[in-house]
Amino acid sequence: MEEIEQPLGGEYEALAKEARLQLKRMVEALLFASSEPLSTADIAVRLPDSVDVPAILAQLKEDYKNRGVNLIVVNDKWLFRTAKDLSFMMQAEAIEPRKLSRAALETLAIIAYHQPVTRADIEQIRGVSVARGTLDVLLQTEWVRVRGRRRVPGRPVTYGTSEKFLMHFDLASIQDLPGLEELKGTGMLDSALPPAFSMPSPDDTEDLADDEEPLEDNYELALEAMEEDDKQDTDES
């Protein structure tokens, strides 16, 4: 039987290099064409079997680190974003965002660090009532999402942060939120805190907690659930 001639030496290396380049181009095209961040699994299903997708992404990230756009990872998903040092060039065309009130910022911080939380949880931590409009604003920004219902009488809805929250605040994961010592260093917390004071470890997993149950898929029903919470609070008061 006649043997098939195989490329040797430099010829094989050239073919291998060309194949790697083609795979990198394919991943690059997928990321540019996608309107949403892509996970490693999302990319892998579009490529030939046995492709080392993490290695390709690492190479692309290195390729783009000094360019006008950078390849970044947020919540284990990959996307291209304008380099931080060039963001000033986009300001002229950017829509001026509405500033959040202090109440909204405090509520957002509580949700981020303590999620999943109900409105009653937020009010207990803040020590004051939470206006319905405050949660509405945070939901409209899409930084906060309705997660589910708490398994307690009344079944109040629970809140957590979203992937858009991570993207807006340039966080790779919720664990990148500043910790106790970092907040003290910025002056946002009094350095003379009570000895027993501690901060929770933030967790934005999409899996429901043991005391949560699924919420209706229909968003309108979710809004109705929030209105039910408001009505119950009004009746109790």
C-alpha positions as YAML, in Angstrom:
chain: A
units: angstrom
residues:
- id: 1
  name: MET
  ca: [0.00, 0.00, 0.00]
- id: 2
  name: GLU
  ca: [1.33, 3.40, -0.96]
- id: 3
  name: GLU
  ca: [2.09, 5.57, 2.06]
- id: 4
  name: ILE
  ca: [0.64, 9.08, 2.20]
- id: 5
  name: GLU
  ca: [3.37, 11.62, 2.45]
- id: 6
  name: GLN
  ca: [3.12, 13.73, 5.62]
- id: 7
  name: PRO
  ca: [4.50, 17.25, 5.91]
- id: 8
  name: LEU
  ca: [7.67, 17.34, 7.94]
- id: 9
  name: GLY
  ca: [9.68, 19.87, 9.90]
- id: 10
  name: GLY
  ca: [9.06, 23.50, 9.04]
- id: 11
  name: GLU
  ca: [6.25, 22.61, 6.63]
- id: 12
  name: TYR
  ca: [4.29, 20.93, 9.46]
- id: 13
  name: GLU
  ca: [4.93, 23.87, 11.78]
- id: 14
  name: ALA
  ca: [3.65, 26.25, 9.11]
- id: 15
  name: LEU
  ca: [0.45, 24.24, 8.68]
- id: 16
  name: ALA
  ca: [-0.08, 24.04, 12.45]
- id: 17
  name: LYS
  ca: [0.48, 27.78, 12.82]
- id: 18
  name: GLU
  ca: [-1.99, 28.51, 10.03]
- id: 19
  name: ALA
  ca: [-4.59, 26.24, 11.65]
- id: 20
  name: ARG
  ca: [-4.18, 27.99, 15.01]
- id: 21
  name: LEU
  ca: [-4.49, 31.37, 13.31]
- id: 22
  name: GLN
  ca: [-7.68, 30.28, 11.56]
- id: 23
  name: LEU
  ca: [-9.21, 29.08, 14.84]
- id: 24
  name: LYS
  ca: [-8.28, 32.37, 16.50]
- id: 25
  name: ARG
  ca: [-9.93, 34.27, 13.63]
- id: 26
  name: MET
  ca: [-13.08, 32.19, 14.07]
- id: 27
  name: VAL
  ca: [-13.29, 32.99, 17.78]
- id: 28
  name: GLU
  ca: [-12.58, 36.65, 17.07]
- id: 29
  name: ALA
  ca: [-15.41, 36.75, 14.51]
- id: 30
  name: LEU
  ca: [-17.87, 35.13, 16.92]
- id: 31
  name: LEU
  ca: [-17.09, 37.68, 19.63]
- id: 32
  name: PHE
  ca: [-17.39, 40.66, 17.30]
- id: 33
  name: ALA
  ca: [-20.64, 39.43, 15.77]
- id: 34
  name: SER
  ca: [-22.34, 38.67, 19.08]
- id: 35
  name: SER
  ca: [-24.55, 41.30, 20.68]
- id: 36
  name: GLU
  ca: [-24.09, 39.64, 24.09]
- id: 37
  name: PRO
  ca: [-21.02, 38.37, 25.98]
- id: 38
  name: LEU
  ca: [-20.17, 34.73, 25.18]
- id: 39
  name: SER
  ca: [-19.12, 31.98, 27.55]
- id: 40
  name: THR
  ca: [-16.44, 29.44, 26.69]
- id: 41
  name: ALA
  ca: [-19.19, 26.86, 26.12]
- id: 42
  name: ASP
  ca: [-21.04, 29.24, 23.74]
- id: 43
  name: ILE
  ca: [-17.90, 29.55, 21.63]
- id: 44
  name: ALA
  ca: [-16.95, 25.88, 21.78]
- id: 45
  name: VAL
  ca: [-20.22, 24.69, 20.19]
- id: 46
  name: ARG
  ca: [-19.40, 26.72, 17.06]
- id: 47
  name: LEU
  ca: [-15.88, 25.32, 16.66]
- id: 48
  name: PRO
  ca: [-14.47, 21.91, 15.69]
- id: 49
  name: ASP
  ca: [-14.27, 19.32, 18.46]
- id: 50
  name: SER
  ca: [-11.29, 19.22, 20.82]
- id: 51
  name: VAL
  ca: [-10.39, 22.88, 20.28]
- id: 52
  name: ASP
  ca: [-8.71, 24.46, 23.31]
- id: 53
  name: VAL
  ca: [-11.01, 27.47, 23.53]
- id: 54
  name: PRO
  ca: [-9.54, 28.90, 26.78]
- id: 55
  name: ALA
  ca: [-6.07, 28.93, 25.22]
- id: 56
  name: ILE
  ca: [-7.37, 30.75, 22.14]
- id: 57
  name: LEU
  ca: [-9.17, 33.31, 24.29]
- id: 58
  name: ALA
  ca: [-6.00, 33.86, 26.32]
- id: 59
  name: GLN
  ca: [-4.06, 34.49, 23.08]
- id: 60
  name: LEU
  ca: [-6.70, 36.92, 21.81]
- id: 61
  name: LYS
  ca: [-6.73, 38.76, 25.12]
- id: 62
  name: GLU
  ca: [-2.95, 39.18, 24.85]
- id: 63
  name: ASP
  ca: [-3.25, 40.31, 21.21]
- id: 64
  name: TYR
  ca: [-5.75, 43.04, 22.10]
- id: 65
  name: LYS
  ca: [-4.31, 44.25, 25.41]
- id: 66
  name: ASN
  ca: [-2.63, 47.33, 23.84]
- id: 67
  name: ARG
  ca: [-5.21, 48.04, 21.15]
- id: 68
  name: GLY
  ca: [-8.19, 50.39, 20.97]
- id: 69
  name: VAL
  ca: [-10.50, 47.61, 22.10]
- id: 70
  name: ASN
  ca: [-9.66, 45.02, 24.73]
- id: 71
  name: LEU
  ca: [-10.97, 41.51, 25.22]
- id: 72
  name: ILE
  ca: [-12.30, 41.21, 28.78]
- id: 73
  name: VAL
  ca: [-14.16, 38.61, 30.82]
- id: 74
  name: VAL
  ca: [-17.22, 39.43, 32.92]
- id: 75
  name: ASN
  ca: [-19.01, 36.76, 34.94]
- id: 76
  name: ASP
  ca: [-17.12, 34.05, 33.00]
- id: 77
  name: LYS
  ca: [-18.29, 35.53, 29.68]
- id: 78
  name: TRP
  ca: [-16.11, 37.24, 27.08]
- id: 79
  name: LEU
  ca: [-16.64, 40.50, 25.19]
- id: 80
  name: PHE
  ca: [-14.76, 43.29, 23.46]
- id: 81
  name: ARG
  ca: [-14.81, 46.70, 25.14]
- id: 82
  name: THR
  ca: [-13.23, 50.07, 24.35]
- id: 83
  name: ALA
  ca: [-9.88, 50.47, 26.11]
- id: 84
  name: LYS
  ca: [-10.29, 52.34, 29.40]
- id: 85
  name: ASP
  ca: [-7.78, 55.05, 28.50]
- id: 86
  name: LEU
  ca: [-9.77, 55.90, 25.34]
- id: 87
  name: SER
  ca: [-13.19, 56.14, 26.97]
- id: 88
  name: PHE
  ca: [-12.97, 59.95, 26.91]
- id: 89
  name: MET
  ca: [-13.36, 59.83, 23.12]
- id: 90
  name: MET
  ca: [-16.84, 58.35, 23.48]
- id: 91
  name: GLN
  ca: [-18.13, 60.95, 25.93]
- id: 92
  name: ALA
  ca: [-19.36, 63.37, 23.27]
- id: 93
  name: GLU
  ca: [-21.74, 60.76, 21.88]
- id: 94
  name: ALA
  ca: [-22.68, 59.14, 25.17]
- id: 95
  name: ILE
  ca: [-26.08, 59.73, 26.75]
- id: 96
  name: GLU
  ca: [-25.69, 61.53, 30.05]
- id: 97
  name: PRO
  ca: [-26.86, 59.04, 32.67]
- id: 98
  name: ARG
  ca: [-29.26, 60.11, 35.38]
- id: 99
  name: LYS
  ca: [-27.55, 60.11, 38.75]
- id: 100
  name: LEU
  ca: [-28.95, 57.74, 41.34]
- id: 101
  name: SER
  ca: [-30.26, 59.19, 44.57]
- id: 102
  name: ARG
  ca: [-28.50, 58.37, 47.83]
- id: 103
  name: ALA
  ca: [-31.40, 56.07, 48.74]
- id: 104
  name: ALA
  ca: [-31.02, 54.20, 45.43]
- id: 105
  name: LEU
  ca: [-27.25, 53.87, 45.88]
- id: 106
  name: GLU
  ca: [-27.67, 52.54, 49.41]
- id: 107
  name: THR
  ca: [-30.35, 50.10, 48.22]
- id: 108
  name: LEU
  ca: [-28.13, 48.95, 45.35]
- id: 109
  name: ALA
  ca: [-25.21, 48.37, 47.71]
- id: 110
  name: ILE
  ca: [-27.37, 46.34, 50.08]
- id: 111
  name: ILE
  ca: [-28.69, 44.21, 47.22]
- id: 112
  name: ALA
  ca: [-25.17, 43.66, 45.86]
- id: 113
  name: TYR
  ca: [-23.65, 42.55, 49.18]
- id: 114
  name: HIS
  ca: [-26.62, 40.80, 50.79]
- id: 115
  name: GLN
  ca: [-28.45, 39.19, 47.83]
- id: 116
  name: PRO
  ca: [-30.89, 37.57, 47.69]
- id: 117
  name: VAL
  ca: [-32.87, 40.14, 49.67]
- id: 118
  name: THR
  ca: [-36.51, 41.16, 49.97]
- id: 119
  name: ARG
  ca: [-37.69, 44.70, 50.38]
- id: 120
  name: ALA
  ca: [-38.21, 44.01, 54.08]
- id: 121
  name: ASP
  ca: [-34.56, 42.87, 54.34]
- id: 122
  name: ILE
  ca: [-33.40, 46.11, 52.72]
- id: 123
  name: GLU
  ca: [-35.52, 48.20, 55.06]
- id: 124
  name: GLN
  ca: [-34.20, 46.34, 58.10]
- id: 125
  name: ILE
  ca: [-30.58, 46.93, 57.06]
- id: 126
  name: ARG
  ca: [-31.11, 50.60, 56.11]
- id: 127
  name: GLY
  ca: [-33.35, 51.30, 59.09]
- id: 128
  name: VAL
  ca: [-35.83, 53.22, 56.93]
- id: 129
  name: SER
  ca: [-38.57, 52.26, 54.49]
- id: 130
  name: VAL
  ca: [-37.77, 51.76, 50.80]
- id: 131
  name: ALA
  ca: [-39.91, 53.72, 48.36]
- id: 132
  name: ARG
  ca: [-41.39, 51.70, 45.51]
- id: 133
  name: GLY
  ca: [-39.83, 54.17, 43.06]
- id: 134
  name: THR
  ca: [-36.34, 53.39, 44.34]
- id: 135
  name: LEU
  ca: [-36.58, 49.74, 43.34]
- id: 136
  name: ASP
  ca: [-38.29, 50.71, 40.07]
- id: 137
  name: VAL
  ca: [-35.31, 52.89, 39.12]
- id: 138
  name: LEU
  ca: [-32.83, 50.10, 39.86]
- id: 139
  name: LEU
  ca: [-34.88, 47.61, 37.85]
- id: 140
  name: GLN
  ca: [-35.05, 50.08, 34.93]
- id: 141
  name: THR
  ca: [-31.26, 50.36, 34.88]
- id: 142
  name: GLU
  ca: [-31.22, 46.54, 34.65]
- id: 143
  name: TRP
  ca: [-28.52, 46.45, 37.33]
- id: 144
  name: VAL
  ca: [-30.99, 44.72, 39.64]
- id: 145
  name: ARG
  ca: [-33.20, 41.76, 38.79]
- id: 146
  name: VAL
  ca: [-36.10, 39.97, 40.42]
- id: 147
  name: ARG
  ca: [-34.79, 36.54, 41.45]
- id: 148
  name: GLY
  ca: [-37.68, 34.61, 42.97]
- id: 149
  name: ARG
  ca: [-39.89, 34.46, 46.06]
- id: 150
  name: ARG
  ca: [-38.93, 33.95, 49.69]
- id: 151
  name: ARG
  ca: [-40.47, 30.85, 51.28]
- id: 152
  name: VAL
  ca: [-42.25, 32.76, 54.03]
- id: 153
  name: PRO
  ca: [-45.84, 33.92, 54.53]
- id: 154
  name: GLY
  ca: [-46.74, 36.40, 51.80]
- id: 155
  name: ARG
  ca: [-44.01, 35.01, 49.51]
- id: 156
  name: PRO
  ca: [-42.24, 38.38, 48.96]
- id: 157
  name: VAL
  ca: [-40.06, 38.73, 45.86]
- id: 158
  name: THR
  ca: [-36.28, 38.59, 46.22]
- id: 159
  name: TYR
  ca: [-33.76, 40.83, 44.44]
- id: 160
  name: GLY
  ca: [-30.21, 40.37, 43.19]
- id: 161
  name: THR
  ca: [-27.74, 42.05, 40.84]
- id: 162
  name: SER
  ca: [-27.47, 41.30, 37.13]
- id: 163
  name: GLU
  ca: [-24.71, 40.78, 34.60]
- id: 164
  name: LYS
  ca: [-25.25, 44.39, 33.45]
- id: 165
  name: PHE
  ca: [-24.36, 45.52, 36.97]
- id: 166
  name: LEU
  ca: [-20.99, 43.80, 36.64]
- id: 167
  name: MET
  ca: [-20.43, 45.27, 33.18]
- id: 168
  name: HIS
  ca: [-21.30, 48.83, 34.23]
- id: 169
  name: PHE
  ca: [-19.02, 48.77, 37.26]
- id: 170
  name: ASP
  ca: [-16.28, 46.91, 35.37]
- id: 171
  name: LEU
  ca: [-16.29, 43.87, 37.66]
- id: 172
  name: ALA
  ca: [-15.19, 40.45, 36.41]
- id: 173
  name: SER
  ca: [-17.34, 38.86, 39.13]
- id: 174
  name: ILE
  ca: [-19.35, 39.92, 42.17]
- id: 175
  name: GLN
  ca: [-16.42, 38.84, 44.37]
- id: 176
  name: ASP
  ca: [-14.50, 41.85, 42.99]
- id: 177
  name: LEU
  ca: [-16.66, 44.23, 45.02]
- id: 178
  name: PRO
  ca: [-14.51, 46.09, 47.56]
- id: 179
  name: GLY
  ca: [-14.15, 44.37, 50.91]
- id: 180
  name: LEU
  ca: [-14.17, 45.79, 54.42]
- id: 181
  name: GLU
  ca: [-10.54, 46.96, 54.46]
- id: 182
  name: GLU
  ca: [-10.82, 48.52, 51.00]
- id: 183
  name: LEU
  ca: [-13.92, 50.47, 52.02]
- id: 184
  name: LYS
  ca: [-12.16, 51.68, 55.15]
- id: 185
  name: GLY
  ca: [-9.22, 52.80, 53.02]
- id: 186
  name: THR
  ca: [-11.45, 54.90, 50.76]
- id: 187
  name: GLY
  ca: [-13.09, 56.56, 53.75]
- id: 188
  name: MET
  ca: [-16.50, 55.11, 52.91]
- id: 189
  name: LEU
  ca: [-16.58, 53.29, 56.26]
- id: 190
  name: ASP
  ca: [-15.57, 54.55, 59.67]
- id: 191
  name: SER
  ca: [-12.27, 52.97, 60.67]
- id: 192
  name: ALA
  ca: [-13.54, 52.72, 64.27]
- id: 193
  name: LEU
  ca: [-16.19, 50.10, 63.60]
- id: 194
  name: PRO
  ca: [-17.64, 47.84, 66.32]
- id: 195
  name: PRO
  ca: [-15.45, 44.75, 66.94]
- id: 196
  name: ALA
  ca: [-18.21, 42.39, 65.83]
- id: 197
  name: PHE
  ca: [-18.86, 44.29, 62.59]
- id: 198
  name: SER
  ca: [-18.46, 42.20, 59.45]
- id: 199
  name: MET
  ca: [-19.48, 42.32, 55.80]
- id: 200
  name: PRO
  ca: [-21.10, 39.44, 53.92]
- id: 201
  name: SER
  ca: [-19.32, 37.72, 51.06]
- id: 202
  name: PRO
  ca: [-21.37, 38.72, 47.99]
- id: 203
  name: ASP
  ca: [-22.83, 35.91, 45.88]
- id: 204
  name: ASP
  ca: [-24.85, 36.52, 42.70]
- id: 205
  name: THR
  ca: [-25.32, 32.91, 41.66]
- id: 206
  name: GLU
  ca: [-28.43, 32.36, 39.55]
- id: 207
  name: ASP
  ca: [-29.27, 29.24, 41.57]
- id: 208
  name: LEU
  ca: [-32.08, 29.93, 44.01]
- id: 209
  name: ALA
  ca: [-31.25, 29.76, 47.71]
- id: 210
  name: ASP
  ca: [-32.84, 27.13, 49.95]
- id: 211
  name: ASP
  ca: [-35.40, 29.66, 51.17]
- id: 212
  name: GLU
  ca: [-36.31, 30.85, 47.65]
- id: 213
  name: GLU
  ca: [-38.74, 29.45, 45.12]
- id: 214
  name: PRO
  ca: [-39.06, 30.24, 41.40]
- id: 215
  name: LEU
  ca: [-40.88, 33.34, 40.25]
- id: 216
  name: GLU
  ca: [-43.28, 33.31, 37.34]
- id: 217
  name: ASP
  ca: [-41.47, 33.65, 34.01]
- id: 218
  name: ASN
  ca: [-43.83, 36.41, 32.88]
- id: 219
  name: TYR
  ca: [-42.31, 39.78, 33.80]
- id: 220
  name: GLU
  ca: [-45.76, 41.32, 34.13]
- id: 221
  name: LEU
  ca: [-46.52, 38.78, 36.84]
- id: 222
  name: ALA
  ca: [-43.28, 39.76, 38.54]
- id: 223
  name: LEU
  ca: [-44.43, 43.39, 38.61]
- id: 224
  name: GLU
  ca: [-47.76, 42.27, 40.00]
- id: 225
  name: ALA
  ca: [-45.89, 40.38, 42.72]
- id: 226
  name: MET
  ca: [-44.04, 43.59, 43.64]
- id: 227
  name: GLU
  ca: [-47.36, 45.44, 43.81]
- id: 228
  name: GLU
  ca: [-48.69, 42.71, 46.10]
- id: 229
  name: ASP
  ca: [-45.72, 43.33, 48.41]
- id: 230
  name: ASP
  ca: [-46.54, 47.04, 48.47]
- id: 231
  name: LYS
  ca: [-50.20, 46.37, 49.23]
- id: 232
  name: GLN
  ca: [-49.34, 43.99, 52.07]
- id: 233
  name: ASP
  ca: [-46.98, 46.54, 53.60]
- id: 234
  name: THR
  ca: [-49.69, 49.22, 53.36]
- id: 235
  name: ASP
  ca: [-52.30, 46.96, 54.96]
- id: 236
  name: GLU
  ca: [-49.95, 46.02, 57.81]
- id: 237
  name: SER
  ca: [-49.18, 49.64, 58.55]
...
